[in-house]
Coordinates of C-alpha atoms in Angstrom, one line a residue:
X24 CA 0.0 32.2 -36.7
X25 CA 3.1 31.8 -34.7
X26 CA 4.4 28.7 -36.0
X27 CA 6.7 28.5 -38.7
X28 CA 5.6 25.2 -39.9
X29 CA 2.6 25.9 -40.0
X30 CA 2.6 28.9 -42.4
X31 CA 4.8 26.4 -44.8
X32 CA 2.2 24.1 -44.7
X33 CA -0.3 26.7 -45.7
X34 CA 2.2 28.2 -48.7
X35 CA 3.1 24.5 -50.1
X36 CA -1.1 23.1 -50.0
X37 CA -2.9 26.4 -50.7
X38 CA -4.4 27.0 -54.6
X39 CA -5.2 30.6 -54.4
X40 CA -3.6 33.6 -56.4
X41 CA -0.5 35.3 -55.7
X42 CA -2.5 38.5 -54.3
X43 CA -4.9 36.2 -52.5
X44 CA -1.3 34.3 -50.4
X45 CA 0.0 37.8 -50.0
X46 CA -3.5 38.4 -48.2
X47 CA -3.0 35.3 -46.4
X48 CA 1.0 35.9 -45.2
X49 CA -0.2 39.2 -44.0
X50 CA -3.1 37.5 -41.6
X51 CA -0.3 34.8 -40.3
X52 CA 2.2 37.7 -40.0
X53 CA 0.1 39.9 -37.5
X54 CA 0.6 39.7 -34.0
X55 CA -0.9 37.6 -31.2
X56 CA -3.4 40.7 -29.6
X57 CA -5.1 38.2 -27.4
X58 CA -4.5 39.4 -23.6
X59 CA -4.9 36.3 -22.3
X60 CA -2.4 33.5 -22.2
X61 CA -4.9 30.9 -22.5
X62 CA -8.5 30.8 -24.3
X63 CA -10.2 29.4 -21.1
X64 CA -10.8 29.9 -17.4
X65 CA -8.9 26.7 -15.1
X66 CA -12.0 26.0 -13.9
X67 CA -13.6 25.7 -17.7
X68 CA -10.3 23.4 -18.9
X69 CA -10.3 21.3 -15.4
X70 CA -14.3 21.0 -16.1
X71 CA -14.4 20.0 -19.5
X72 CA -11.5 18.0 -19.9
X73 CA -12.5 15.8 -16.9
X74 CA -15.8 15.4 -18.9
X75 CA -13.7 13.9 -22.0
X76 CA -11.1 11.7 -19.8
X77 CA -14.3 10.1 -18.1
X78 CA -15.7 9.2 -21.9
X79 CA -12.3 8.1 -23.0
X80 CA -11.1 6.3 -19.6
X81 CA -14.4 4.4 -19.3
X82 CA -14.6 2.5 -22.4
X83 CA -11.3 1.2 -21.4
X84 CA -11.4 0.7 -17.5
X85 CA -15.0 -0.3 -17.3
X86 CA -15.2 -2.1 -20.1
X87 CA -16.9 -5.9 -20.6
X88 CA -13.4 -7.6 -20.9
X89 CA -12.7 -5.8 -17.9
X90 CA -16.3 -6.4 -15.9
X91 CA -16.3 -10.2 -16.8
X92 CA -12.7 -10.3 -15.5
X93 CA -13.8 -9.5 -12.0
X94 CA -16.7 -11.1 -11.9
X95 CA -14.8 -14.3 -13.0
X96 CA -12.2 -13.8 -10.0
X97 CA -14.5 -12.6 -7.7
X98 CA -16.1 -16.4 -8.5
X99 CA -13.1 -18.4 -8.2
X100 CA -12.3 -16.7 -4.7
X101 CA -15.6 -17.2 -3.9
X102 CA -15.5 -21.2 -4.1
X103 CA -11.4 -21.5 -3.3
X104 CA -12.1 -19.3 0.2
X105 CA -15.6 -19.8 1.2
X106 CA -16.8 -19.7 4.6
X107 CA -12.7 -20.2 6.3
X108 CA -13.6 -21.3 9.6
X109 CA -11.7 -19.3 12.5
X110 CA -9.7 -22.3 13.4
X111 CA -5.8 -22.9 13.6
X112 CA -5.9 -24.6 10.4
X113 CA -7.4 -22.0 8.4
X114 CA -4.9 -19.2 9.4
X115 CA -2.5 -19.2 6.6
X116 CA -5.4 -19.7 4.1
X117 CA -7.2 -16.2 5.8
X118 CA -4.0 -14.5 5.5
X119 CA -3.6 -15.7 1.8
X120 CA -6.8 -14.6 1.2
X121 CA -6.0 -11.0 2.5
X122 CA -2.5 -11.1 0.7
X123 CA -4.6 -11.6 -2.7
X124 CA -7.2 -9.4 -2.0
X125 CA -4.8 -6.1 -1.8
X126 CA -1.8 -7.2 -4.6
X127 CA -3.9 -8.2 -7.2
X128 CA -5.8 -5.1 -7.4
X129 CA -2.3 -3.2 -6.7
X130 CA -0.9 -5.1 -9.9
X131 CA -3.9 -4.3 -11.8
X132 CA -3.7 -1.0 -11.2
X133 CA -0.4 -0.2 -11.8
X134 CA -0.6 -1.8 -15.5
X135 CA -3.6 -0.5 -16.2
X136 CA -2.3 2.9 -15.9
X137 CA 1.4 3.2 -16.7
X138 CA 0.6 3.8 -20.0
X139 CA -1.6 6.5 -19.7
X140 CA 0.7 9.3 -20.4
X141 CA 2.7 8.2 -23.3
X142 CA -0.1 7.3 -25.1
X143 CA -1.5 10.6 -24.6
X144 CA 1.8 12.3 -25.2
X145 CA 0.9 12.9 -28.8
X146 CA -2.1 15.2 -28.2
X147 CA -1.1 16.6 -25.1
X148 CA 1.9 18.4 -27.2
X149 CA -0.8 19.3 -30.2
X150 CA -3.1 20.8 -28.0
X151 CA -0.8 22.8 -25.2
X152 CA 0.9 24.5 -28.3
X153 CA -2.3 25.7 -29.4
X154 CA -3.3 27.1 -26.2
X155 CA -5.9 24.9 -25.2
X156 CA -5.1 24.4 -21.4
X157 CA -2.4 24.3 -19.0
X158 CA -0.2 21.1 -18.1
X159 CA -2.1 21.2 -14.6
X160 CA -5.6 21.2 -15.8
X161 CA -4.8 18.0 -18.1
X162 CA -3.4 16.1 -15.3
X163 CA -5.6 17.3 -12.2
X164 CA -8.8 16.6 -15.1
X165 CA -7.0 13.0 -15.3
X166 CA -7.1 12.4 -11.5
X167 CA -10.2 13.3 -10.9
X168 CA -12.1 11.9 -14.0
X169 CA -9.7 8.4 -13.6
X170 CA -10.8 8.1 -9.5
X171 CA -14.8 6.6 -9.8
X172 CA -13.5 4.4 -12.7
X173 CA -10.1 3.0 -10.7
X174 CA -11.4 2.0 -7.8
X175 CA -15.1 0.3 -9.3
X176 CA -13.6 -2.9 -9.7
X177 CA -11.4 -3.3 -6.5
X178 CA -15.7 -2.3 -4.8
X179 CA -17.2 -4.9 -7.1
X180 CA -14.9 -7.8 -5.8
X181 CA -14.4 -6.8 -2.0
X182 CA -18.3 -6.6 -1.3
X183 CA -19.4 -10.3 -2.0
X184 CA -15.0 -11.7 -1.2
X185 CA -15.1 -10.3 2.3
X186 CA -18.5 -11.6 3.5
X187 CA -18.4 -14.9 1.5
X188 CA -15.4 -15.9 2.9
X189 CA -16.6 -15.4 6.2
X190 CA -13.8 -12.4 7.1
X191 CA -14.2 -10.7 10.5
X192 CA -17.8 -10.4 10.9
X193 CA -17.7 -6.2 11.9
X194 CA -19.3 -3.5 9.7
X195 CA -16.5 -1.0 10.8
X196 CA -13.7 -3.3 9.9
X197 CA -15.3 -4.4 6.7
X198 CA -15.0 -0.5 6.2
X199 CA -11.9 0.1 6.9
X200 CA -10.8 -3.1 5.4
X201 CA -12.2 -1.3 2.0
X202 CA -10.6 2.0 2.5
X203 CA -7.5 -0.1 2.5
X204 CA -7.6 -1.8 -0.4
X205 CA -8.9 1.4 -2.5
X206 CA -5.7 3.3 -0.8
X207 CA -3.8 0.6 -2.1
X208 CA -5.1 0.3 -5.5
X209 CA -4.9 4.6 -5.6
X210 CA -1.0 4.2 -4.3
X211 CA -0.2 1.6 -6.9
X212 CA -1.7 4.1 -9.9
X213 CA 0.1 6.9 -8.7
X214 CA 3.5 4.9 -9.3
X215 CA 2.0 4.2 -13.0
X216 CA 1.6 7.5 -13.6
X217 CA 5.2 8.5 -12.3
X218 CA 6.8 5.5 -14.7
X219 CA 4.8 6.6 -17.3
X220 CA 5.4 10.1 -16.6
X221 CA 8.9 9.3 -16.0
X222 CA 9.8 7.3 -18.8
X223 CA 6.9 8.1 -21.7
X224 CA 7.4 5.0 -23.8
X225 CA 5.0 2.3 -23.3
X226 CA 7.5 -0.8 -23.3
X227 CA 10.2 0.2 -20.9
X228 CA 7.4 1.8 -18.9
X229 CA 6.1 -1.1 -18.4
X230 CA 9.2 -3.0 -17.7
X231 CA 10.0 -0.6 -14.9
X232 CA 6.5 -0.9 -13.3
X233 CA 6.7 -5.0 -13.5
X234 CA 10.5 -4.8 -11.7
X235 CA 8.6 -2.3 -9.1
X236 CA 5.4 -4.1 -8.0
X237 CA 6.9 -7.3 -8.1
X238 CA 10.1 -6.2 -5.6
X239 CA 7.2 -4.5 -3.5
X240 CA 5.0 -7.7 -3.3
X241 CA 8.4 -10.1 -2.3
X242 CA 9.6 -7.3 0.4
X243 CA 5.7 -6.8 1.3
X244 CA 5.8 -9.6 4.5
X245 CA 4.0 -12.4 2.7
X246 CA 6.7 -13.8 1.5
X247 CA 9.7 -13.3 2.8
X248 CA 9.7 -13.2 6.5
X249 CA 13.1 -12.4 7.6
X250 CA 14.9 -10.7 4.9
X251 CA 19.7 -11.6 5.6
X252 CA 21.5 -9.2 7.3
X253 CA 22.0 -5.8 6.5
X254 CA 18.5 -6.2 4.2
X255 CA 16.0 -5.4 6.6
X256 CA 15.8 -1.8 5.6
X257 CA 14.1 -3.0 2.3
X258 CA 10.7 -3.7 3.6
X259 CA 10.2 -0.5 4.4
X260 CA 10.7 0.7 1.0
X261 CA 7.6 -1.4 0.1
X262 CA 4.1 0.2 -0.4
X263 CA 2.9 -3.6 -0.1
X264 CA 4.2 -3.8 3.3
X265 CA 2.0 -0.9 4.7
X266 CA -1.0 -2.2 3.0
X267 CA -0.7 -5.8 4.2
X268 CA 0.2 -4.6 7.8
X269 CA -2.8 -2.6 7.8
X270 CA -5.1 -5.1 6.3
X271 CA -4.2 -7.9 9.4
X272 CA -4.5 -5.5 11.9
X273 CA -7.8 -4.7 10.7
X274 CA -8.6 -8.3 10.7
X275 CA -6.3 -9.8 13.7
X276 CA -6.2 -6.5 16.2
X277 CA -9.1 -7.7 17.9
X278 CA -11.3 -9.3 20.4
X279 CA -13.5 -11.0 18.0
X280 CA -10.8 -12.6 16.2
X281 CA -10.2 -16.0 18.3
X282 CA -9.0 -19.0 17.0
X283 CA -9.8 -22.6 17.5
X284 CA -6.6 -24.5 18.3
X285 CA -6.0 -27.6 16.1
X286 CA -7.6 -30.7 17.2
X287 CA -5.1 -33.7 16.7
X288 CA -4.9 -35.0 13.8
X289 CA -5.4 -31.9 11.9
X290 CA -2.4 -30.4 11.6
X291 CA 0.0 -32.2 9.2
X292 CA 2.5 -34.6 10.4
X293 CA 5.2 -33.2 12.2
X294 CA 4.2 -30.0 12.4
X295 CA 3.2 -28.1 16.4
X296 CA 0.5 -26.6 17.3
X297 CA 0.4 -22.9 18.3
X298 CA -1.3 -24.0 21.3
X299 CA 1.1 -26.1 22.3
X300 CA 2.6 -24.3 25.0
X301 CA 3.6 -26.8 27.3
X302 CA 2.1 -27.0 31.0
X303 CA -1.0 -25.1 29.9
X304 CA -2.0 -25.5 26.5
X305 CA -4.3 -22.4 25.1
X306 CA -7.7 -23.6 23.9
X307 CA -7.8 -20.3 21.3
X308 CA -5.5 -18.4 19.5
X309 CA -5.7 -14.4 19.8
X310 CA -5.4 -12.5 16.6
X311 CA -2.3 -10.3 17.7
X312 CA -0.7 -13.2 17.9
X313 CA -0.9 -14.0 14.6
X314 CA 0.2 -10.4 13.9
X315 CA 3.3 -11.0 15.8
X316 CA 4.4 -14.0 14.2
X317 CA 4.1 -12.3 10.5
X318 CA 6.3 -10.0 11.5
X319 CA 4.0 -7.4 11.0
X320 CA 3.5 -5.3 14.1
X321 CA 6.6 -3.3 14.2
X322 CA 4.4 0.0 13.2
X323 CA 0.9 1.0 14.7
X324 CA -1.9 1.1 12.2
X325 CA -2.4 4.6 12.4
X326 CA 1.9 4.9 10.9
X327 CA 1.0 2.3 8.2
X328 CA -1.9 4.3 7.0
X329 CA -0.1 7.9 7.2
X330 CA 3.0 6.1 5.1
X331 CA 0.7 4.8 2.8
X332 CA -1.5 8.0 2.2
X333 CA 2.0 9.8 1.6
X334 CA 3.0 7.4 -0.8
X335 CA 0.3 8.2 -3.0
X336 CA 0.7 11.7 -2.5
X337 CA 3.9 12.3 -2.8
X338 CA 4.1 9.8 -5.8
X339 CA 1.3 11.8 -8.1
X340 CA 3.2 14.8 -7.2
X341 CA 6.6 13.4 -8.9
X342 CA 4.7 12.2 -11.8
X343 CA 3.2 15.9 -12.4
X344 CA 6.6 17.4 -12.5
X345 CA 8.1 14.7 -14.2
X346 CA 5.6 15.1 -17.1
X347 CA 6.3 18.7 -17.3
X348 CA 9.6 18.4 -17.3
X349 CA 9.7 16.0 -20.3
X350 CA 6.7 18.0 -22.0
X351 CA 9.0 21.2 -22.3
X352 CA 11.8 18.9 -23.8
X353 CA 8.8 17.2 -26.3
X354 CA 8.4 21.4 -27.4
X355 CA 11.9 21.8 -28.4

């Protein structure tokens, strides 16, 4: 009743009489007596628009294309990295393995999701004017409906990957090896959401989000080992790093990760064994070793994951107020 437009739009289309508009420009001329800002409780908006994100989201993110896609991967890792044997050979190809495992579903994540909010723009503006819900029910409704759906495929491939490939054989690891990747894949969504937030057109959006995880994966540690002078700061502006730390001390921080030293003849020409120490060559090779020669131990797991977890947080936090902030400018 409020909107100008609108009452235009009734003048120009409507075919009643003269007395019947005058009627009609008296109803759109009285006052708003609704009390209430809005027409539902937060609880009623957050509830039933996270019922009609999870329809909408799930055709999309859980769809065939998308289900056949990880099954397919899941299969080629599956015959590329089965059963690595824990010897000196196999190191690079475990760590490989690992390195995948947490930037592909990062990558996958981020695309999938930084253009969420522009394509939604449209509505969003429709149906905040007409009162429908507040700006923080639509995005906490988003979060919550998005979460089960985001991190399904990441679970479908880690299961059968991490067994089949014959990664540290420990039911707590192969836990927190999980969390890892989910907070990884949860990390890389909240940057889609703040591009998408940030910039709301689904081009540059995506431009921006390519530049990012791509920078992230080369300063990540896997890589680029020694970054020139003056450069190293870098790293630690990587999500990737903290995620690819974590995952090899999960994997390498422990007694049960020994390694068979190269027999000769195994290693390619030229290059040294490990083990090769000298007056007393090792027999095995200790996973914290390994961790050491990354370059990956400069920060105990327990810092990676807290720097991690605040990414996310802090990132999803951005993207709300960057998406209210261009909503008000959408209004006017």
């Amino acid at each position: 009743r409020d909107d100008p437009t609108g009452k235009q739009v009734v003048e120009k289309h409507s075919r009643r009489t003269r007395t019947d508009n005058q009627l009609s420009n008296t109803i759109l001329d009285a006052p708003v007596t609704s009390e209430r800002r809005w027409e539902a409780t937060f609880l009623q908006q957050v509830s039933i628009l996270t019922e009609r994100t999870f329809k909408q989201s799930r055709k999309i993110m859980l769809s065939k294309v998308n289900i056949f896609q990880t099954i397919a991967l899941t299969i080629i890792c599956l015959l590329v990295w089965l059963q690595i044997p824990f010897s000196e050979v196999n190191i690079n190809d475990r760590v490989g393995n690992i390195f995948f495992g947490s930037v592909f579903w990062a990558f996958n994540a981020m695309i999938g999701s930084v253009s969420s909010f522009p394509l939604d723009l449209v509505m969003l503006s429709k149906e905040r004017q007409s009162r429908s819900y507040r700006l923080l029910s639509y995005y906490l409704s988003k979060q919550i409906a998005e979460l089960p759906l985001i991190i399904f495929n990441p679970i479908l491939y880690t299961i059968p990957v991490y067994w089949a490939t014959n990664l540290l054989p420990d039911f707590g690891r192969f836990v927190a090896y999980s969390i890892v990747i989910l907070l990884t894949t949860l990390t890389s969504q909240s940057f889609g959401y703040l591009f998408g937030a940030t910039v709301l057109n689904v081009h540059k959006s995506i431009s921006v989000s390519l530049v990012f995880i791509l920078a992230s994966m080369l300063l990540g540690g896997f890589y680029i080992k020694h970054l020139p002078f003056g450069l190293t700061w870098l790293k630690y502006l990587s999500f990737v790093k903290y995620s690819y730390s974590l995952l090899l001390q999960i994997q390498f921080d422990s007694p049960k990760a020994q390694f068979r030293c190269a027999r000769p003849g195994e290693l390619p020409a030229g290059e040294l064994s490990i083990c090769d120490t000298g007056d007393a060559p090792l027999t095995s090779i200790s996973g914290i070793s390994i961790i050491d020669s990354e370059g990956l131990n400069d920060l105990p797991w327990y810092a990676n994951l807290i720097i991690l977890l605040g990414f996310c947080i802090v990132a999803r936090v951005l993207a709300y107020y960057s998406l209210r902030r261009n909503s008000r400018r959408s209004k006017e």
